[in-house]
């Protein structure tokens, strides 16, 4: 009799929940990471960008971006997170690395 019409809000809410879950998973891997309130996906992207650029380190001690990428991916893969969360975080790193590479 009645049809349920999906208008995209359902998928949007699922994406927000997933972004928040990924942000929590990311923070659980990296000690001493503090964040302020914000949209999970944007905050996660910014944290990954800062990690790849090694902005949390003194300028003379910074490592090249590909070395930071390798070390970050290794840390994610060695963590106790579920395979699904590991894959999602790795994909976020790949996306951010591609963004950084294309902006140079």
PDB file of N, CA, C and O in Angstrom, residues 8 20 26 39 41 48 63-64 69 72 76 79 85:
ATOM      1  N   UNK A   8      18.058   9.655   0.719  1.00  0.00           N
ATOM      2  CA  UNK A   8      19.476   9.905   0.893  1.00  0.00           C
ATOM      3  C   UNK A   8      19.875  10.224   2.323  1.00  0.00           C
ATOM      4  O   UNK A   8      21.033  10.155   2.673  1.00  0.00           O
ATOM      5  N   UNK A  20      32.651   8.765  12.344  1.00  0.00           N
ATOM      6  CA  UNK A  20      32.916   8.897  13.771  1.00  0.00           C
ATOM      7  C   UNK A  20      33.597   7.638  14.309  1.00  0.00           C
ATOM      8  O   UNK A  20      34.525   7.716  15.114  1.00  0.00           O
ATOM      9  N   UNK A  26      41.023   5.480  14.796  1.00  0.00           N
ATOM     10  CA  UNK A  26      42.303   6.149  14.522  1.00  0.00           C
ATOM     11  C   UNK A  26      42.931   6.653  15.816  1.00  0.00           C
ATOM     12  O   UNK A  26      44.114   6.440  16.068  1.00  0.00           O
ATOM     13  N   UNK A  39      33.353  17.505  12.389  1.00  0.00           N
ATOM     14  CA  UNK A  39      32.822  16.418  11.569  1.00  0.00           C
ATOM     15  C   UNK A  39      33.886  15.344  11.422  1.00  0.00           C
ATOM     16  O   UNK A  39      35.015  15.624  11.020  1.00  0.00           O
ATOM     17  N   UNK A  41      34.764  12.895   9.383  1.00  0.00           N
ATOM     18  CA  UNK A  41      35.524  12.709   8.152  1.00  0.00           C
ATOM     19  C   UNK A  41      36.533  13.802   7.915  1.00  0.00           C
ATOM     20  O   UNK A  41      37.662  13.553   7.496  1.00  0.00           O
ATOM     21  N   UNK A  48      45.246  12.807   9.414  1.00  0.00           N
ATOM     22  CA  UNK A  48      46.090  11.994   8.527  1.00  0.00           C
ATOM     23  C   UNK A  48      47.041  12.883   7.735  1.00  0.00           C
ATOM     24  O   UNK A  48      48.221  12.568   7.586  1.00  0.00           O
ATOM     25  N   UNK A  63      60.451  13.263   8.753  1.00  0.00           N
ATOM     26  CA  UNK A  63      60.762  12.204   7.795  1.00  0.00           C
ATOM     27  C   UNK A  63      60.053  12.501   6.476  1.00  0.00           C
ATOM     28  O   UNK A  63      59.029  13.190   6.445  1.00  0.00           O
ATOM     29  N   UNK A  64      60.538  11.938   5.374  1.00  0.00           N
ATOM     30  CA  UNK A  64      59.864  12.110   4.078  1.00  0.00           C
ATOM     31  C   UNK A  64      58.442  11.523   4.114  1.00  0.00           C
ATOM     32  O   UNK A  64      58.160  10.582   4.866  1.00  0.00           O
ATOM     33  N   UNK A  69      54.186   7.510   5.441  1.00  0.00           N
ATOM     34  CA  UNK A  69      53.073   6.702   4.951  1.00  0.00           C
ATOM     35  C   UNK A  69      53.302   5.238   5.304  1.00  0.00           C
ATOM     36  O   UNK A  69      52.428   4.569   5.856  1.00  0.00           O
ATOM     37  N   UNK A  72      52.995   4.658   9.067  1.00  0.00           N
ATOM     38  CA  UNK A  72      51.601   4.782   9.502  1.00  0.00           C
ATOM     39  C   UNK A  72      50.782   3.554   9.118  1.00  0.00           C
ATOM     40  O   UNK A  72      50.015   3.030   9.934  1.00  0.00           O
ATOM     41  N   UNK A  76      48.905   0.809  11.568  1.00  0.00           N
ATOM     42  CA  UNK A  76      47.481   0.468  11.442  1.00  0.00           C
ATOM     43  C   UNK A  76      47.315  -1.034  11.292  1.00  0.00           C
ATOM     44  O   UNK A  76      46.489  -1.656  11.971  1.00  0.00           O
ATOM     45  N   UNK A  79      47.763  -3.088  14.423  1.00  0.00           N
ATOM     46  CA  UNK A  79      46.851  -2.778  15.526  1.00  0.00           C
ATOM     47  C   UNK A  79      45.837  -3.909  15.717  1.00  0.00           C
ATOM     48  O   UNK A  79      45.736  -4.831  14.909  1.00  0.00           O
ATOM     49  N   UNK A  85      37.897  -1.944   9.749  1.00  0.00           N
ATOM     50  CA  UNK A  85      38.375  -0.616  10.161  1.00  0.00           C
ATOM     51  C   UNK A  85      39.790  -0.369   9.668  1.00  0.00           C
ATOM     52  O   UNK A  85      40.124   0.735   9.248  1.00  0.00           O
TER      53      UNK A  85
END
